[in-house]
Amino acid sequence: MADGWEQALAQSPAGAPQGPPARPLDAIDRDILRILQRDGRASIRSVAERVHVSRANAYARINRLIDDGVIRGFSARVNHERAGHGASAYITLKIVQNSWRTVREQLQALPGAAHIALVSGDFDVLLLVHTPDNRTLRELVLTKLQSIPEVLSTRTLLVFEETDLDPDH
């Protein structure tokens, strides 16, 4: 049944607000989310059995969560080092005021960009990147990032080790 979910997700851009305002989640919705966070490939049947509802009810709930934009997609958790990206870093950026949308578009196009967040504090943007090696990381920071006119400064924090947290925590 994952094909139906993928078709529903493909109808609108990732991360875009979808449909009507989100409805409050009940305990069954939260249980469904926990199951799918642990295993995005879980079948409708197994989800329904684990939350004690019919398959039709589980299917309708998952589609509603997709339509409401609560579920933004399904993906695999990747060991970046084993996938050939041995260097990872969080990069903080200070940017020109009111340039977030322009900067975000340029950051999304960067090879290896994995997560982008507009934040408050001493810097404006937090960017997570995965690259094959430190040389490629250096090139990304010194050539690509610092050539974006709206980027005023960067600071690179190398990631030595990563741990994915269990969705229950």
mmCIF file of C-alpha atoms in Angstrom:
data_model
loop_
_atom_site.group_PDB
_atom_site.id
_atom_site.type_symbol
_atom_site.label_atom_id
_atom_site.label_comp_id
_atom_site.label_asym_id
_atom_site.label_seq_id
_atom_site.Cartn_x
_atom_site.Cartn_y
_atom_site.Cartn_z
ATOM 1 C CA MET A 1 0.000 0.000 0.000
ATOM 2 C CA ALA A 2 3.010 2.308 0.159
ATOM 3 C CA ASP A 3 2.400 3.102 -3.511
ATOM 4 C CA GLY A 4 -0.823 4.924 -2.585
ATOM 5 C CA TRP A 5 1.018 6.973 0.035
ATOM 6 C CA GLU A 6 3.767 7.860 -2.430
ATOM 7 C CA GLN A 7 1.173 8.983 -4.995
ATOM 8 C CA ALA A 8 -0.537 11.188 -2.418
ATOM 9 C CA LEU A 9 2.798 12.732 -1.423
ATOM 10 C CA ALA A 10 3.812 13.333 -5.044
ATOM 11 C CA GLN A 11 0.814 15.582 -5.634
ATOM 12 C CA SER A 12 2.313 18.512 -3.723
ATOM 13 C CA PRO A 13 5.864 19.792 -3.126
ATOM 14 C CA ALA A 14 7.692 18.427 -0.082
ATOM 15 C CA GLY A 15 7.430 20.645 2.934
ATOM 16 C CA ALA A 16 4.661 22.782 1.401
ATOM 17 C CA PRO A 17 1.594 23.395 3.528
ATOM 18 C CA GLN A 18 -1.020 20.945 2.358
ATOM 19 C CA GLY A 19 -4.799 20.961 2.577
ATOM 20 C CA PRO A 20 -6.825 22.444 5.400
ATOM 21 C CA PRO A 21 -5.324 23.313 8.779
ATOM 22 C CA ALA A 22 -4.185 20.190 10.585
ATOM 23 C CA ARG A 23 -6.694 18.577 12.899
ATOM 24 C CA PRO A 24 -5.665 17.555 16.413
ATOM 25 C CA LEU A 25 -4.043 14.121 16.575
ATOM 26 C CA ASP A 26 -5.582 11.469 18.772
ATOM 27 C CA ALA A 27 -3.766 8.556 20.436
ATOM 28 C CA ILE A 28 -4.277 6.278 17.415
ATOM 29 C CA ASP A 29 -2.819 8.894 15.034
ATOM 30 C CA ARG A 30 0.211 9.294 17.314
ATOM 31 C CA ASP A 31 0.664 5.511 17.467
ATOM 32 C CA ILE A 32 0.487 5.316 13.653
ATOM 33 C CA LEU A 33 3.134 8.035 13.385
ATOM 34 C CA ARG A 34 5.443 6.196 15.821
ATOM 35 C CA ILE A 35 5.080 2.966 13.836
ATOM 36 C CA LEU A 36 5.788 4.668 10.503
ATOM 37 C CA GLN A 37 8.746 6.599 11.933
ATOM 38 C CA ARG A 38 10.313 3.304 13.009
ATOM 39 C CA ASP A 39 9.400 1.511 9.779
ATOM 40 C CA GLY A 40 8.171 3.586 6.847
ATOM 41 C CA ARG A 41 7.675 0.344 4.918
ATOM 42 C CA ALA A 42 5.122 -1.059 7.382
ATOM 43 C CA SER A 43 2.085 -2.438 5.591
ATOM 44 C CA ILE A 44 -1.400 -1.088 6.160
ATOM 45 C CA ARG A 45 -2.333 -4.473 7.597
ATOM 46 C CA SER A 46 0.442 -4.438 10.200
ATOM 47 C CA VAL A 47 -0.252 -0.816 11.150
ATOM 48 C CA ALA A 48 -3.973 -1.574 11.540
ATOM 49 C CA GLU A 49 -3.286 -4.636 13.682
ATOM 50 C CA ARG A 50 -0.842 -2.802 15.943
ATOM 51 C CA VAL A 51 -3.202 0.136 16.597
ATOM 52 C CA HIS A 52 -6.318 -2.093 16.755
ATOM 53 C CA VAL A 53 -8.337 -0.547 13.913
ATOM 54 C CA SER A 54 -9.592 -1.872 10.586
ATOM 55 C CA ARG A 55 -7.352 -1.687 7.516
ATOM 56 C CA ALA A 56 -9.769 0.823 5.957
ATOM 57 C CA ASN A 57 -9.564 3.017 9.067
ATOM 58 C CA ALA A 58 -5.745 2.834 9.127
ATOM 59 C CA TYR A 59 -5.560 3.649 5.413
ATOM 60 C CA ALA A 60 -7.938 6.620 5.836
ATOM 61 C CA ARG A 61 -5.990 7.917 8.838
ATOM 62 C CA ILE A 62 -2.630 7.673 7.055
ATOM 63 C CA ASN A 63 -4.040 9.455 4.002
ATOM 64 C CA ARG A 64 -5.478 12.180 6.254
ATOM 65 C CA LEU A 65 -2.075 12.600 7.928
ATOM 66 C CA ILE A 66 -0.531 12.952 4.463
ATOM 67 C CA ASP A 67 -3.231 15.357 3.233
ATOM 68 C CA ASP A 68 -2.875 17.492 6.377
ATOM 69 C CA GLY A 69 0.897 17.678 5.838
ATOM 70 C CA VAL A 70 1.691 15.853 9.090
ATOM 71 C CA ILE A 71 3.461 13.106 7.132
ATOM 72 C CA ARG A 72 5.787 14.830 4.663
ATOM 73 C CA GLY A 73 7.301 11.725 3.137
ATOM 74 C CA PHE A 74 8.798 8.298 3.618
ATOM 75 C CA SER A 75 12.542 7.732 3.518
ATOM 76 C CA ALA A 76 15.394 5.439 4.464
ATOM 77 C CA ARG A 77 17.802 6.189 7.297
ATOM 78 C CA VAL A 78 21.234 6.198 5.710
ATOM 79 C CA ASN A 79 24.643 5.492 7.208
ATOM 80 C CA HIS A 80 26.369 8.339 5.360
ATOM 81 C CA GLU A 81 29.881 7.037 5.903
ATOM 82 C CA ARG A 82 29.034 3.638 4.410
ATOM 83 C CA ALA A 83 27.266 5.437 1.541
ATOM 84 C CA GLY A 84 30.502 7.227 0.583
ATOM 85 C CA HIS A 85 29.988 10.460 2.492
ATOM 86 C CA GLY A 86 32.667 10.242 5.170
ATOM 87 C CA ALA A 87 32.626 13.934 6.096
ATOM 88 C CA SER A 88 29.628 15.600 7.724
ATOM 89 C CA ALA A 89 29.303 19.070 9.193
ATOM 90 C CA TYR A 90 26.833 21.500 10.629
ATOM 91 C CA ILE A 91 27.462 24.899 9.116
ATOM 92 C CA THR A 92 26.103 28.044 10.700
ATOM 93 C CA LEU A 93 25.444 31.019 8.461
ATOM 94 C CA LYS A 94 24.791 34.679 9.090
ATOM 95 C CA ILE A 95 22.763 36.084 6.226
ATOM 96 C CA VAL A 96 21.466 39.428 5.017
ATOM 97 C CA GLN A 97 18.242 40.329 6.797
ATOM 98 C CA ASN A 98 15.100 39.244 4.900
ATOM 99 C CA SER A 99 17.042 37.041 2.454
ATOM 100 C CA TRP A 100 15.956 33.675 3.921
ATOM 101 C CA ARG A 101 13.880 32.506 0.947
ATOM 102 C CA THR A 102 16.588 33.345 -1.584
ATOM 103 C CA VAL A 103 19.314 31.737 0.525
ATOM 104 C CA ARG A 104 17.181 28.639 1.193
ATOM 105 C CA GLU A 105 16.724 28.043 -2.557
ATOM 106 C CA GLN A 106 20.480 28.235 -3.115
ATOM 107 C CA LEU A 107 21.258 25.965 -0.154
ATOM 108 C CA GLN A 108 18.769 23.343 -1.353
ATOM 109 C CA ALA A 109 20.743 23.104 -4.597
ATOM 110 C CA LEU A 110 24.033 22.347 -2.811
ATOM 111 C CA PRO A 111 25.347 18.804 -3.247
ATOM 112 C CA GLY A 112 25.184 16.981 0.080
ATOM 113 C CA ALA A 113 22.775 19.403 1.794
ATOM 114 C CA ALA A 114 20.672 17.280 4.152
ATOM 115 C CA HIS A 115 18.874 19.716 6.460
ATOM 116 C CA ILE A 116 18.337 23.477 6.473
ATOM 117 C CA ALA A 117 16.823 25.446 9.350
ATOM 118 C CA LEU A 118 16.139 29.120 9.945
ATOM 119 C CA VAL A 119 17.029 29.657 13.607
ATOM 120 C CA SER A 120 17.357 32.391 16.215
ATOM 121 C CA GLY A 121 20.458 33.309 18.146
ATOM 122 C CA ASP A 122 23.996 34.186 17.128
ATOM 123 C CA PHE A 123 23.474 32.957 13.564
ATOM 124 C CA ASP A 124 20.532 32.759 11.172
ATOM 125 C CA VAL A 125 20.746 29.416 9.389
ATOM 126 C CA LEU A 126 21.857 25.936 10.407
ATOM 127 C CA LEU A 127 22.852 23.683 7.513
ATOM 128 C CA LEU A 128 23.738 19.975 7.731
ATOM 129 C CA VAL A 129 25.859 18.619 4.875
ATOM 130 C CA HIS A 130 27.325 15.218 4.018
ATOM 131 C CA THR A 131 30.278 15.107 1.610
ATOM 132 C CA PRO A 132 32.650 12.381 0.428
ATOM 133 C CA ASP A 133 35.657 13.888 2.214
ATOM 134 C CA ASN A 134 37.085 16.990 3.902
ATOM 135 C CA ARG A 135 38.444 18.358 0.625
ATOM 136 C CA THR A 136 34.939 18.361 -0.867
ATOM 137 C CA LEU A 137 33.574 19.881 2.346
ATOM 138 C CA ARG A 138 36.187 22.646 2.189
ATOM 139 C CA GLU A 139 35.268 23.347 -1.444
ATOM 140 C CA LEU A 140 31.572 23.500 -0.557
ATOM 141 C CA VAL A 141 32.172 26.000 2.266
ATOM 142 C CA LEU A 142 34.883 28.184 0.757
ATOM 143 C CA THR A 143 33.681 28.251 -2.838
ATOM 144 C CA LYS A 144 29.979 27.518 -2.985
ATOM 145 C CA LEU A 145 28.612 28.870 0.304
ATOM 146 C CA GLN A 146 30.785 31.933 0.562
ATOM 147 C CA SER A 147 29.991 32.897 -3.036
ATOM 148 C CA ILE A 148 26.302 33.352 -2.188
ATOM 149 C CA PRO A 149 25.989 37.167 -1.957
ATOM 150 C CA GLU A 150 23.487 37.071 0.934
ATOM 151 C CA VAL A 151 25.787 34.934 3.114
ATOM 152 C CA LEU A 152 27.724 37.258 5.420
ATOM 153 C CA SER A 153 29.706 34.611 7.321
ATOM 154 C CA THR A 154 29.933 30.884 7.983
ATOM 155 C CA ARG A 155 31.201 28.660 10.752
ATOM 156 C CA THR A 156 31.791 24.943 10.234
ATOM 157 C CA LEU A 157 31.317 22.338 12.958
ATOM 158 C CA LEU A 158 32.656 18.914 11.963
ATOM 159 C CA VAL A 159 30.571 15.911 12.943
ATOM 160 C CA PHE A 160 32.730 13.159 14.440
ATOM 161 C CA GLU A 161 29.921 10.703 15.169
ATOM 162 C CA GLU A 162 26.143 10.587 14.663
ATOM 163 C CA THR A 163 23.408 8.650 16.444
ATOM 164 C CA ASP A 164 19.823 8.455 15.189
ATOM 165 C CA LEU A 165 17.405 8.652 18.085
ATOM 166 C CA ASP A 166 14.502 6.277 18.507
ATOM 167 C CA PRO A 167 11.236 8.082 17.643
ATOM 168 C CA ASP A 168 9.882 7.190 21.114
ATOM 169 C CA HIS A 169 12.404 9.504 22.823
#
